[in-house]
Amino acid sequence: MIAQLTGKIIFKTEEGIVLDVAGVGYEILGSKLQSLPTESATIFTKYHVGSDNNPSLYGFIDYESKKLFLQFLSVSGIGPKTAMKILNSDVASNILEAIAEDDTNYFAKIKGVSKKAAQKIILELKNKLVLGPDNQEDNLLYEALLSLKFTRKEIASALNRLSLAGLSDQAKIQAVLKELGKK
């Protein structure tokens, strides 16, 4: 299918954009797309045919958002429009943190997401979502720090401030704990 498009944004709408790629205009749905510059943009896409047999092309400014969108679609009862509402409500790290912390109120505040749907999202995605980067070693580091009751946000912030390349697992944990203790 169409995984990614690069072109010039020729039109912006409330629902998304029209992207000109080699003379063909693709209508791409996604509200965060309006913030992109009109010169040249690369958009990660998901082609979806709804229950009414109408095809739609959903767009994302980064691959992580696309992956999260696909995870939401895997939850029964959550369609692309609801998934987009969730993604457009906040940054991905806060959404992931809400799932990790069983925060149904976070999702229930989003228009179109009921308390029951919020519970279903958390139940079905909590164990599916990657804890951190797509790297097994970093996932183990996240798991260890999460077990010590640090939040994803705190861990990610500490990791962004440190250079852990070449350190043993134990040294990584010690360095991150030291960084987290500076707060």
mmCIF file of C-alpha atoms in Angstrom:
data_model
loop_
_atom_site.group_PDB
_atom_site.id
_atom_site.type_symbol
_atom_site.label_atom_id
_atom_site.label_comp_id
_atom_site.label_asym_id
_atom_site.label_seq_id
_atom_site.Cartn_x
_atom_site.Cartn_y
_atom_site.Cartn_z
ATOM 1 C CA MET A 1 0.000 0.000 0.000
ATOM 2 C CA ILE A 2 0.925 3.652 0.245
ATOM 3 C CA ALA A 3 3.290 3.857 3.246
ATOM 4 C CA GLN A 4 4.747 7.318 2.741
ATOM 5 C CA LEU A 5 4.394 10.276 0.391
ATOM 6 C CA THR A 6 6.717 13.213 -0.239
ATOM 7 C CA GLY A 7 5.480 16.278 -2.052
ATOM 8 C CA LYS A 8 4.250 19.842 -1.822
ATOM 9 C CA ILE A 9 1.243 20.774 0.291
ATOM 10 C CA ILE A 10 -1.088 22.632 -2.047
ATOM 11 C CA PHE A 11 -4.139 22.940 0.187
ATOM 12 C CA LYS A 12 -4.947 22.725 3.903
ATOM 13 C CA THR A 13 -8.376 21.829 5.296
ATOM 14 C CA GLU A 14 -9.809 21.293 8.789
ATOM 15 C CA GLU A 15 -9.500 17.540 8.292
ATOM 16 C CA GLY A 16 -6.045 17.458 6.700
ATOM 17 C CA ILE A 17 -4.172 18.450 3.559
ATOM 18 C CA VAL A 18 -3.893 17.879 -0.177
ATOM 19 C CA LEU A 19 -0.365 16.793 -1.090
ATOM 20 C CA ASP A 20 0.868 17.142 -4.681
ATOM 21 C CA VAL A 21 3.129 14.215 -5.570
ATOM 22 C CA ALA A 22 4.313 14.268 -9.208
ATOM 23 C CA GLY A 23 1.183 16.097 -10.348
ATOM 24 C CA VAL A 24 -1.290 13.908 -8.423
ATOM 25 C CA GLY A 25 -3.132 15.451 -5.467
ATOM 26 C CA TYR A 26 -3.595 13.105 -2.495
ATOM 27 C CA GLU A 27 -6.162 14.064 0.127
ATOM 28 C CA ILE A 28 -4.641 13.042 3.450
ATOM 29 C CA LEU A 29 -6.594 13.193 6.714
ATOM 30 C CA GLY A 30 -4.865 14.241 9.935
ATOM 31 C CA SER A 31 -5.152 17.486 11.885
ATOM 32 C CA LYS A 32 -1.484 17.777 12.909
ATOM 33 C CA LEU A 33 -0.579 17.962 9.221
ATOM 34 C CA GLN A 34 -1.698 21.597 8.922
ATOM 35 C CA SER A 35 1.375 22.698 10.885
ATOM 36 C CA LEU A 36 3.746 21.382 8.197
ATOM 37 C CA PRO A 37 5.434 23.865 5.841
ATOM 38 C CA THR A 38 3.915 24.049 2.355
ATOM 39 C CA GLU A 39 7.225 23.762 0.475
ATOM 40 C CA SER A 40 8.017 20.067 0.828
ATOM 41 C CA ALA A 41 6.723 17.498 3.268
ATOM 42 C CA THR A 42 7.140 13.789 3.878
ATOM 43 C CA ILE A 43 4.077 12.156 5.359
ATOM 44 C CA PHE A 44 3.706 8.610 6.647
ATOM 45 C CA THR A 45 0.352 7.239 5.541
ATOM 46 C CA LYS A 46 -2.178 4.496 6.188
ATOM 47 C CA TYR A 47 -4.714 3.597 3.505
ATOM 48 C CA HIS A 48 -7.989 2.503 5.107
ATOM 49 C CA VAL A 49 -11.278 1.319 3.628
ATOM 50 C CA GLY A 50 -14.136 1.917 6.053
ATOM 51 C CA SER A 51 -17.265 -0.131 6.643
ATOM 52 C CA ASP A 52 -19.034 2.096 4.094
ATOM 53 C CA ASN A 53 -16.437 1.011 1.465
ATOM 54 C CA ASN A 54 -15.099 4.573 1.216
ATOM 55 C CA PRO A 55 -11.299 4.665 1.094
ATOM 56 C CA SER A 56 -9.368 7.198 3.160
ATOM 57 C CA LEU A 57 -5.707 8.063 3.449
ATOM 58 C CA TYR A 58 -4.592 8.980 6.978
ATOM 59 C CA GLY A 59 -1.341 10.884 7.451
ATOM 60 C CA PHE A 60 1.216 11.287 10.219
ATOM 61 C CA ILE A 61 4.200 13.583 10.638
ATOM 62 C CA ASP A 62 6.337 10.780 12.113
ATOM 63 C CA TYR A 63 6.474 7.006 11.968
ATOM 64 C CA GLU A 64 5.868 6.599 15.722
ATOM 65 C CA SER A 65 2.449 8.262 15.381
ATOM 66 C CA LYS A 66 1.578 5.936 12.515
ATOM 67 C CA LYS A 67 2.558 2.890 14.593
ATOM 68 C CA LEU A 68 0.423 4.122 17.492
ATOM 69 C CA PHE A 69 -2.510 4.712 15.108
ATOM 70 C CA LEU A 70 -2.229 1.103 13.889
ATOM 71 C CA GLN A 71 -2.194 -0.117 17.498
ATOM 72 C CA PHE A 72 -5.409 1.810 18.206
ATOM 73 C CA LEU A 73 -7.026 0.237 15.141
ATOM 74 C CA SER A 74 -6.228 -3.199 16.597
ATOM 75 C CA VAL A 75 -8.580 -2.465 19.516
ATOM 76 C CA SER A 76 -12.066 -3.737 18.706
ATOM 77 C CA GLY A 77 -14.539 -0.879 18.513
ATOM 78 C CA ILE A 78 -11.889 1.776 17.818
ATOM 79 C CA GLY A 79 -12.002 3.047 14.261
ATOM 80 C CA PRO A 80 -9.703 5.430 12.419
ATOM 81 C CA LYS A 81 -11.657 8.573 13.329
ATOM 82 C CA THR A 82 -11.499 7.798 17.051
ATOM 83 C CA ALA A 83 -7.837 6.798 16.759
ATOM 84 C CA MET A 84 -7.080 10.143 15.076
ATOM 85 C CA LYS A 85 -8.976 12.053 17.793
ATOM 86 C CA ILE A 86 -6.809 10.365 20.411
ATOM 87 C CA LEU A 87 -3.568 11.034 18.516
ATOM 88 C CA ASN A 88 -4.520 14.650 17.870
ATOM 89 C CA SER A 89 -5.329 15.242 21.542
ATOM 90 C CA ASP A 90 -1.746 15.069 22.811
ATOM 91 C CA VAL A 91 1.826 13.979 22.096
ATOM 92 C CA ALA A 92 2.515 10.250 21.760
ATOM 93 C CA SER A 93 4.607 10.019 24.943
ATOM 94 C CA ASN A 94 1.702 11.285 27.088
ATOM 95 C CA ILE A 95 -0.713 8.872 25.407
ATOM 96 C CA LEU A 96 1.670 5.966 26.061
ATOM 97 C CA GLU A 97 2.105 7.066 29.660
ATOM 98 C CA ALA A 98 -1.686 7.143 30.167
ATOM 99 C CA ILE A 99 -1.910 3.580 28.851
ATOM 100 C CA ALA A 100 0.972 2.410 31.069
ATOM 101 C CA GLU A 101 -0.575 4.015 34.143
ATOM 102 C CA ASP A 102 -4.138 2.727 33.519
ATOM 103 C CA ASP A 103 -5.423 6.306 33.302
ATOM 104 C CA THR A 104 -8.947 5.854 31.900
ATOM 105 C CA ASN A 105 -9.827 9.464 32.779
ATOM 106 C CA TYR A 106 -7.157 10.689 30.345
ATOM 107 C CA PHE A 107 -8.930 8.988 27.425
ATOM 108 C CA ALA A 108 -12.464 9.662 28.669
ATOM 109 C CA LYS A 109 -11.753 13.429 28.425
ATOM 110 C CA ILE A 110 -11.328 13.080 24.654
ATOM 111 C CA LYS A 111 -14.529 13.797 22.740
ATOM 112 C CA GLY A 112 -15.889 10.560 21.268
ATOM 113 C CA VAL A 113 -14.071 8.238 23.706
ATOM 114 C CA SER A 114 -16.293 6.705 26.384
ATOM 115 C CA LYS A 115 -15.074 5.385 29.732
ATOM 116 C CA LYS A 116 -15.738 1.853 28.453
ATOM 117 C CA ALA A 117 -13.685 2.491 25.294
ATOM 118 C CA ALA A 118 -10.887 3.961 27.441
ATOM 119 C CA GLN A 119 -10.819 0.804 29.570
ATOM 120 C CA LYS A 120 -10.743 -1.355 26.449
ATOM 121 C CA ILE A 121 -7.861 0.646 24.956
ATOM 122 C CA ILE A 122 -5.799 0.251 28.115
ATOM 123 C CA LEU A 123 -6.652 -3.433 28.551
ATOM 124 C CA GLU A 124 -5.820 -4.367 24.957
ATOM 125 C CA LEU A 125 -2.767 -2.141 24.432
ATOM 126 C CA LYS A 126 -0.964 -2.076 27.766
ATOM 127 C CA ASN A 127 1.043 -5.234 27.086
ATOM 128 C CA LYS A 128 1.328 -4.711 23.310
ATOM 129 C CA LEU A 129 3.011 -1.344 23.211
ATOM 130 C CA VAL A 130 6.774 -1.070 23.184
ATOM 131 C CA LEU A 131 8.036 0.316 26.463
ATOM 132 C CA GLY A 132 10.672 2.536 24.943
ATOM 133 C CA PRO A 133 12.828 2.451 21.845
ATOM 134 C CA ASP A 134 12.717 -0.541 19.474
ATOM 135 C CA ASN A 135 15.820 -1.841 21.201
ATOM 136 C CA GLN A 136 15.587 -4.865 23.527
ATOM 137 C CA GLU A 137 18.315 -3.561 25.868
ATOM 138 C CA ASP A 138 16.534 -0.234 26.311
ATOM 139 C CA ASN A 139 13.235 -2.048 26.893
ATOM 140 C CA LEU A 140 14.873 -3.981 29.751
ATOM 141 C CA LEU A 141 16.180 -0.701 31.151
ATOM 142 C CA TYR A 142 12.672 0.804 30.973
ATOM 143 C CA GLU A 143 11.154 -2.269 32.660
ATOM 144 C CA ALA A 144 13.674 -2.093 35.507
ATOM 145 C CA LEU A 145 13.056 1.613 36.089
ATOM 146 C CA LEU A 146 9.279 1.297 35.754
ATOM 147 C CA SER A 147 9.365 -1.396 38.464
ATOM 148 C CA LEU A 148 10.996 1.225 40.717
ATOM 149 C CA LYS A 149 7.889 3.409 40.171
ATOM 150 C CA PHE A 150 9.426 5.977 37.833
ATOM 151 C CA THR A 151 7.118 7.175 35.045
ATOM 152 C CA ARG A 152 7.849 6.779 31.344
ATOM 153 C CA LYS A 153 8.153 10.548 31.078
ATOM 154 C CA GLU A 154 10.790 10.712 33.834
ATOM 155 C CA ILE A 155 12.754 7.817 32.314
ATOM 156 C CA ALA A 156 12.645 9.242 28.788
ATOM 157 C CA SER A 157 13.712 12.664 30.041
ATOM 158 C CA ALA A 158 16.677 11.194 31.941
ATOM 159 C CA LEU A 159 17.709 9.041 28.971
ATOM 160 C CA ASN A 160 17.628 12.085 26.682
ATOM 161 C CA ARG A 161 20.107 13.872 28.955
ATOM 162 C CA LEU A 162 22.562 10.946 29.110
ATOM 163 C CA SER A 163 24.929 9.159 26.758
ATOM 164 C CA LEU A 164 24.832 5.468 27.693
ATOM 165 C CA ALA A 165 26.582 3.938 24.689
ATOM 166 C CA GLY A 166 29.067 1.233 25.625
ATOM 167 C CA LEU A 167 27.937 0.936 29.258
ATOM 168 C CA SER A 168 26.897 -2.342 30.873
ATOM 169 C CA ASP A 169 23.241 -2.802 31.872
ATOM 170 C CA GLN A 170 24.141 -2.250 35.531
ATOM 171 C CA ALA A 171 26.104 0.921 34.715
ATOM 172 C CA LYS A 172 23.197 2.219 32.597
ATOM 173 C CA ILE A 173 20.742 1.708 35.455
ATOM 174 C CA GLN A 174 23.111 3.394 37.925
ATOM 175 C CA ALA A 175 23.623 6.369 35.587
ATOM 176 C CA VAL A 176 19.886 6.816 35.019
ATOM 177 C CA LEU A 177 19.112 6.460 38.745
ATOM 178 C CA LYS A 178 21.754 9.090 39.519
ATOM 179 C CA GLU A 179 20.221 11.398 36.879
ATOM 180 C CA LEU A 180 16.702 10.804 38.219
ATOM 181 C CA GLY A 181 17.952 11.555 41.747
ATOM 182 C CA LYS A 182 19.065 15.067 40.697
ATOM 183 C CA LYS A 183 15.472 16.283 40.496
#
